[in-house]
Every structure is written in structure tokens, then in C-alpha cells.
């Protein structure tokens, strides 16, 4: 029910992304916020993907859209999410956004380390030069 309501708010796009309205300023989240802002700035500047948040992983895809895009995706790690949106825009698919409130992690640890950042940057440059 919630999904169909979200889709009706954005005129049935092929891809729906849920970018954060804000990120709380808990001391432990400052690094995460800075990383997210930096990654999104670079991706928007280089790729102009048609979405405000390429690093978030909460998305909804039409089956036909993901079936068309997935065979083209070559990236791994966090760049995978970015590449999907780049291919969706290239295919002239409609990308909708439904803002959410981002809250600090309560349990667990972030998987984001130096190797993931390097993979993201490699994926970003690969997409810049090939799309």
C-alpha cells in the first residue's frame, strides 16, 4: 500500500529513489554525512544522473526497468547503485524521488571503508568516460 502511494505521488516513474531530507548531526554521523555529500557532489558534477542521492540504497524499480538495466551494470560496491541510475537516465526512464528522514545507525557498524571509497571513485570515473 505504501509503495503504490509513493508511486502515485511521482507519476509512475521507472525508478524511485528515496533521498534523505536531512542527516542528523550526531558526532558519529558527521563522517558519514561528509562522505555522502562528497560522493553525491562528485557524481552529480561528473554524471548529472537525474537524482539527488546516488549513495542511498533504498530504491524501488519497475521490473521492466531493472531487467533492461541490470545486464549493462559492471560496477561493484556502492558504485553499482550509481550506475543503475546513470543507465536509467540514459534509457530515458523517469526517475522519481520521495524524500525520507535519515536517522543515525542504532545497531551494527558501517561497511564503508577505504576500499569501498576507491571502488566508488573508480566506478565514477569509468562511468564518466564510458557513458
mmCIF file of C-alpha atoms in Angstrom, residues 31-32 78 105 107-113:
data_model
loop_
_atom_site.group_PDB
_atom_site.id
_atom_site.type_symbol
_atom_site.label_atom_id
_atom_site.label_comp_id
_atom_site.label_asym_id
_atom_site.label_seq_id
_atom_site.Cartn_x
_atom_site.Cartn_y
_atom_site.Cartn_z
ATOM 1 C CA UNK A 31 31.930 11.402 8.792
ATOM 2 C CA UNK A 32 29.082 9.510 7.140
ATOM 3 C CA UNK A 78 28.484 1.386 -3.878
ATOM 4 C CA UNK A 105 22.513 3.884 12.850
ATOM 5 C CA UNK A 107 22.945 -1.193 15.643
ATOM 6 C CA UNK A 108 25.869 -2.513 13.680
ATOM 7 C CA UNK A 109 28.829 -0.918 12.001
ATOM 8 C CA UNK A 110 29.213 0.743 8.638
ATOM 9 C CA UNK A 111 30.802 -1.365 5.903
ATOM 10 C CA UNK A 112 32.230 1.741 4.261
ATOM 11 C CA UNK A 113 35.999 1.611 4.313
#
